[in-house]
Short mmCIF file of C-alpha atoms in Angstrom, two decimals:
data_model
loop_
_atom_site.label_atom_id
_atom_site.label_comp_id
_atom_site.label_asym_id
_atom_site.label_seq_id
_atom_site.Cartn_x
_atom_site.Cartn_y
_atom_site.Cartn_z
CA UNK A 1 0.00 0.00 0.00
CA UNK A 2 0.96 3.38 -0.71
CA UNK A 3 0.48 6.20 1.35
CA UNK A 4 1.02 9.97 1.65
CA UNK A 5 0.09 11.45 4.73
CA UNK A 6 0.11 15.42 5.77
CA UNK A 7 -0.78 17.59 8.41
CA UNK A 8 -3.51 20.09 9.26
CA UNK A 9 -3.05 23.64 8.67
CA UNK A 10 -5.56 26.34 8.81
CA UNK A 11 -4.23 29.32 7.20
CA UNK A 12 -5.07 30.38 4.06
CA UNK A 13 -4.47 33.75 1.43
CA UNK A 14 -7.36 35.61 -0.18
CA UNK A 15 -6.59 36.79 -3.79
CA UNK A 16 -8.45 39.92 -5.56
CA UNK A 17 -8.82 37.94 -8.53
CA UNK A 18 -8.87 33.85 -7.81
CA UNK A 19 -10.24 31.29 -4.94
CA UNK A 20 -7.00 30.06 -3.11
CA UNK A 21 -6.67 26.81 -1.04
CA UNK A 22 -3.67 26.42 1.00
CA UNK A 23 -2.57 23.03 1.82
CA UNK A 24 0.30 21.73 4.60
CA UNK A 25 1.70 18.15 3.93
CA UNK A 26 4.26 15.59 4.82
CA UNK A 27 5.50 12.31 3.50
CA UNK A 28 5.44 9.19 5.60
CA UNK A 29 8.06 6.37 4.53
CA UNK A 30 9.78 8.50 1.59
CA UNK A 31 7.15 7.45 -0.88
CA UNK A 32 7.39 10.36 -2.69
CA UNK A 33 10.25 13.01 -2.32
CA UNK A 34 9.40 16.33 -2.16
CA UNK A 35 11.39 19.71 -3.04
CA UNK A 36 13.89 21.11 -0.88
CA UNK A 37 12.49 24.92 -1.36
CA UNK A 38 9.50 26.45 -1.89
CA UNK A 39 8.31 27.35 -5.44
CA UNK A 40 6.33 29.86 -6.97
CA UNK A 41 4.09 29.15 -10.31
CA UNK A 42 1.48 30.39 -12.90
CA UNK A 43 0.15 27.99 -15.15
CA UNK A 44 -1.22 29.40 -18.18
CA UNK A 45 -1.53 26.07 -20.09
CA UNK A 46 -3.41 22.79 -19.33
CA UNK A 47 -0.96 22.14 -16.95
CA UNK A 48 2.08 23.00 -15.38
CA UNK A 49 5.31 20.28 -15.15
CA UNK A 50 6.76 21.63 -11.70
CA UNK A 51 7.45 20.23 -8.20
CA UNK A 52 4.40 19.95 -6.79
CA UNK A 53 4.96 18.33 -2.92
CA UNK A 54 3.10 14.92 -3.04
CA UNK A 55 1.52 15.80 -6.59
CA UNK A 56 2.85 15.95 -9.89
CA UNK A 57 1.97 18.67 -11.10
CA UNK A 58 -0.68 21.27 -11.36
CA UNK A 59 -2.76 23.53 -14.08
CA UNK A 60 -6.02 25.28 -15.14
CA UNK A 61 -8.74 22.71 -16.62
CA UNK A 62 -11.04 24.53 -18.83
CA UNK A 63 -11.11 28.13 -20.08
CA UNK A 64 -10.38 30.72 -17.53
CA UNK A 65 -9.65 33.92 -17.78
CA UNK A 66 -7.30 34.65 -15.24
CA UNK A 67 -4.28 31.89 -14.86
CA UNK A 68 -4.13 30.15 -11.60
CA UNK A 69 -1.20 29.02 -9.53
CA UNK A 70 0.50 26.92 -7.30
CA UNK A 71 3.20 27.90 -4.14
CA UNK A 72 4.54 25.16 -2.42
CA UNK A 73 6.73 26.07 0.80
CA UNK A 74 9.02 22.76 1.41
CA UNK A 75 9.91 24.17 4.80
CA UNK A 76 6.64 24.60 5.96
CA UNK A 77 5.18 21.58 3.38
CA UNK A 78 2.68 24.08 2.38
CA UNK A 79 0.17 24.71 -0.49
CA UNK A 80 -1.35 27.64 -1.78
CA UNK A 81 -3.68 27.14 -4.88
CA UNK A 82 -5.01 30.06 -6.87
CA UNK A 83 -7.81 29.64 -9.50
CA UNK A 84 -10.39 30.95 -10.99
CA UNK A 85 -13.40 29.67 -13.33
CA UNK A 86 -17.21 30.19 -14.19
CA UNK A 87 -17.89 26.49 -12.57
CA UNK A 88 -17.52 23.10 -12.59
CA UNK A 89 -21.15 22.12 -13.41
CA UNK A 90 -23.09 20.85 -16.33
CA UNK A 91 -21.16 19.47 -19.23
CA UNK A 92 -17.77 21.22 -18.46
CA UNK A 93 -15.21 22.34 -15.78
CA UNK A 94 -13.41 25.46 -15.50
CA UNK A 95 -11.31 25.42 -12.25
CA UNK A 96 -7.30 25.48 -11.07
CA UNK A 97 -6.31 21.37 -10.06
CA UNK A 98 -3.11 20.50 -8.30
CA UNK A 99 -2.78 16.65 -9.23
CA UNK A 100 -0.99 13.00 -9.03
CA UNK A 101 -1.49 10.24 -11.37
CA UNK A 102 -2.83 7.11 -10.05
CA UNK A 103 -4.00 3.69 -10.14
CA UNK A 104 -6.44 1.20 -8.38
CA UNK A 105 -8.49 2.35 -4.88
CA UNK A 106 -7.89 5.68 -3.82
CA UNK A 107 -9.09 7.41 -0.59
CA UNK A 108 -8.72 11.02 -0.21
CA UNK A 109 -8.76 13.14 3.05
CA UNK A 110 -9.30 16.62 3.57
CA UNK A 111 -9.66 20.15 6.05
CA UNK A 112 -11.34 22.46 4.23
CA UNK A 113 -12.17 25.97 6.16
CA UNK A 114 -13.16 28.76 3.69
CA UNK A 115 -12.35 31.66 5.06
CA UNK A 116 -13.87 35.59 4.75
CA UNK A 117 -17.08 36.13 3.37
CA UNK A 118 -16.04 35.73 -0.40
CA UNK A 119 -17.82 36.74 -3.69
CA UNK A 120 -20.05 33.66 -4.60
CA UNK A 121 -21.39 31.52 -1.99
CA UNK A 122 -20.94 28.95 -4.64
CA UNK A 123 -17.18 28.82 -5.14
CA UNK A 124 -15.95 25.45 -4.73
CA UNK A 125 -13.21 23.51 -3.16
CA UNK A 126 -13.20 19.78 -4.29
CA UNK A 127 -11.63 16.33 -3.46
CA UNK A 128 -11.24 15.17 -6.95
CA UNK A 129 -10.96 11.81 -8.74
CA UNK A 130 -10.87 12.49 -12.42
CA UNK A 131 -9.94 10.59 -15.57
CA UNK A 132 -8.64 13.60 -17.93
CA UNK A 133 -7.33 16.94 -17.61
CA UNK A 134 -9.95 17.86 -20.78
CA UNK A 135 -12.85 19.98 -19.63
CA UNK A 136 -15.20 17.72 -20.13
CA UNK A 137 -14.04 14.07 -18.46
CA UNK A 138 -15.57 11.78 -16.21
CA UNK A 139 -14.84 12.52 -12.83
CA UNK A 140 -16.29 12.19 -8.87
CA UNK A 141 -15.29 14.69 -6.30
CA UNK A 142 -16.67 15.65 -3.00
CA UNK A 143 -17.38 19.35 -3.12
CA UNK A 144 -17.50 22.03 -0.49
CA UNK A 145 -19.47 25.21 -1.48
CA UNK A 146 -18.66 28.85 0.21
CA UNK A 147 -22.52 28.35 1.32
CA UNK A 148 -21.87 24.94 3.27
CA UNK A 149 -23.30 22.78 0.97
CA UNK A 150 -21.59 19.45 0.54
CA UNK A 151 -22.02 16.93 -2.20
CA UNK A 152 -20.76 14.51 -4.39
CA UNK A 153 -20.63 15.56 -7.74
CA UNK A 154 -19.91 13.32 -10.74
CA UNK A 155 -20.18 12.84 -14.34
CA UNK A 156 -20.40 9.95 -15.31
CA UNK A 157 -18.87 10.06 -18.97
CA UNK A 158 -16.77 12.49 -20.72
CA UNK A 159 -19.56 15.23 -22.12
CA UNK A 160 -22.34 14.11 -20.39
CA UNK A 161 -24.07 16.33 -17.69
CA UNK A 162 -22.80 16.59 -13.87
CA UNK A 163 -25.50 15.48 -11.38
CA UNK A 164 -25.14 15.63 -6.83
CA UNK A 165 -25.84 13.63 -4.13
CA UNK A 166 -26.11 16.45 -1.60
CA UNK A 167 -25.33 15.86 2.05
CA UNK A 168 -27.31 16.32 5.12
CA UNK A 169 -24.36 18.30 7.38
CA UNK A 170 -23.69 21.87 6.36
CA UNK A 171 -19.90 22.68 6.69
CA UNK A 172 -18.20 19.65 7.48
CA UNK A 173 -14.81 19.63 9.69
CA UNK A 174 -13.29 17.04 7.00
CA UNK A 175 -13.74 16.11 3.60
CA UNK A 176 -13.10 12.36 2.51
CA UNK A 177 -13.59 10.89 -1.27
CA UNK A 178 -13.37 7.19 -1.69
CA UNK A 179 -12.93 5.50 -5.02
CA UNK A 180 -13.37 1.30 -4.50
CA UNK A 181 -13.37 -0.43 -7.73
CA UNK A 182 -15.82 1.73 -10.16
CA UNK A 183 -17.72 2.95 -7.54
CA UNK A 184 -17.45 6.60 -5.33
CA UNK A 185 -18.83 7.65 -2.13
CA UNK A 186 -18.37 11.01 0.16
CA UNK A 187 -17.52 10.35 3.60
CA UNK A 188 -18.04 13.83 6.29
CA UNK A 189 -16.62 14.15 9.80
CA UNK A 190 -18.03 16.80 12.10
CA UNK A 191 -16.27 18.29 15.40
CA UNK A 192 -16.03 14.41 16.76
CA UNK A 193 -13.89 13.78 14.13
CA UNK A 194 -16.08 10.33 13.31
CA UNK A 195 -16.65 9.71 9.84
CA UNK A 196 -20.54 9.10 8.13
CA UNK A 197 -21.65 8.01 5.01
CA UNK A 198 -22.94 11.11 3.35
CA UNK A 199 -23.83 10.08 0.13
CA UNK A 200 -24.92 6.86 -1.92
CA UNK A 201 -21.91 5.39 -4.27
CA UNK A 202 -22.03 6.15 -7.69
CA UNK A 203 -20.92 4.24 -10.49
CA UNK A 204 -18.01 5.53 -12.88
CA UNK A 205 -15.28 3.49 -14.81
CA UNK A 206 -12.52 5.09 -14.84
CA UNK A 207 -9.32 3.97 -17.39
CA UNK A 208 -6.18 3.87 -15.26
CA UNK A 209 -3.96 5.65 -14.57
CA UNK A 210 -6.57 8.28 -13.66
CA UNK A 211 -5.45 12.04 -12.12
CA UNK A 212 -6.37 11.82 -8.10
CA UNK A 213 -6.20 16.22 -6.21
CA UNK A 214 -7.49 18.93 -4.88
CA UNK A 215 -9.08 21.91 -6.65
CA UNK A 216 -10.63 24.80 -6.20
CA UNK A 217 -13.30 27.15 -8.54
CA UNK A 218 -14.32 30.68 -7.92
CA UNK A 219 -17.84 30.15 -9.57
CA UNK A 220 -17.29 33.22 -11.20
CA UNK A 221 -15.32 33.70 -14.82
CA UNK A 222 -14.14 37.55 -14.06
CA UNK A 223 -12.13 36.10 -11.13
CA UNK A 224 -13.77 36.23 -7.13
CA UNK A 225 -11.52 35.92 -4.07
CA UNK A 226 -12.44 33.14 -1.42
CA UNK A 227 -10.09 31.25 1.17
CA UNK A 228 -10.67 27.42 2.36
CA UNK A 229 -8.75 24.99 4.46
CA UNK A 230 -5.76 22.14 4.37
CA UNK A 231 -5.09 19.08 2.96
CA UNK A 232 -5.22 16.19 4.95
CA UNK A 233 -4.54 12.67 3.26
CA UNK A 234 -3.45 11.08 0.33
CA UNK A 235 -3.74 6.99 0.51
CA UNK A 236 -3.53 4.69 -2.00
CA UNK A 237 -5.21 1.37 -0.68
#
């Protein structure tokens, strides 16, 4: 089993023009090495091939109109995502992803805190699972809008429309997606720290490898400014 664990950070920068997402981690076992200084980025392409912590690498999916980026802080295993993009709804996604390529059952773990009042109570911070970087592919994430609503959001072949399973908790403390075999399901912890059920599973085949992250959408094309919380875990089961 592989498996990248990090820590919990709350802190988190609020942009004039983007959503931003800051993220602390740490490797367990040297699965992955990461960077020995911090790094600074704009992607203005699909994606962008630089050191990315425990990802890959990181890029804008979708037309946006105002490039997102990526600062990673190796002394303080940090992440600071900045994105913006109409939505990720529909038939196509328009959002900033920070990604790893992977393979077989995936469970993903995070924080998420936004913080400030923001533009659009609809701008998003996900827990992705997605096949392509193209617009429109086949993905499952567990989404946290600026609102409180939680859901898992999916579509379930590349072009097709993106349906929800919303949740019954408003806010969660943590974030989990789980991919077993074809099939997805959102897990939500509250201040206990416990972990529910919060959605049905949902059926998706997925080719591998397939891209496993975190991203975040402002919900609004000109470019809105929100702040949300820290990456928790990356495990490969």
């Amino acid at each position: 089993m592989e498996e990248f664990l990090v820590n919990r950070k709350k802190t988190i920068s609020l942009t004039a023009l983007a959503a931003a997402l800051v993220l602390t981690a740490a490797v367990k076992n040297g699965a992955l090495a990461e960077p020995s200084r911090a790094n600074t980025h704009a992607s203005t392409g699909t994606e962008a091939a630089t050191a990315a912590g425990i990802f890959e690498s990181h890029g804008d999916v979708g037309a946006v109109l105002h490039p997102g980026s990526l600062e990673y802080d190796a002394a303080k295993r940090s992440y600071t995502i900045a994105g913006s993009g109409e939505n990720m709804w529909f038939a196509s996604d328009a959002f900033q992803f920070v990604w790893k390529k992977m393979s077989g059952d995936v469970t993903l773990t995070a924080d998420i805190a936004f913080l400030g009042k923001g533009v659009n109570e609809h701008r998003k911070a996900v827990l992705m699972i997605r096949q392509s970087l193209d617009a429109d592919s086949a993905y499952a994430d567990a989404a946290l809008h600026g609102s409180g609503l939680t859901s898992l959001q999916y579509r379930e072949e590349k072009g097709a429309a993106t349906q929800e399973i919303q949740a019954n908790i408003s806010a969660p403390k943590r974030l989990r997606i789980e991919k077993r075999g074809a099939y997805f399901s959102m897990w939500l912890a509250e201040e206990t720290g416990d972990f529910h059920l919060a959605s049905g599973s949902t059926r998706i085949a997925l080719k591998e490898p397939f891209y496993v992250g975190i991203g975040v959408c402002s919900h609004d094309k000109s470019g809105c400014a929100c702040r949300c919380g820290s990456f928790h875990a990356l495990q490969h089961a």
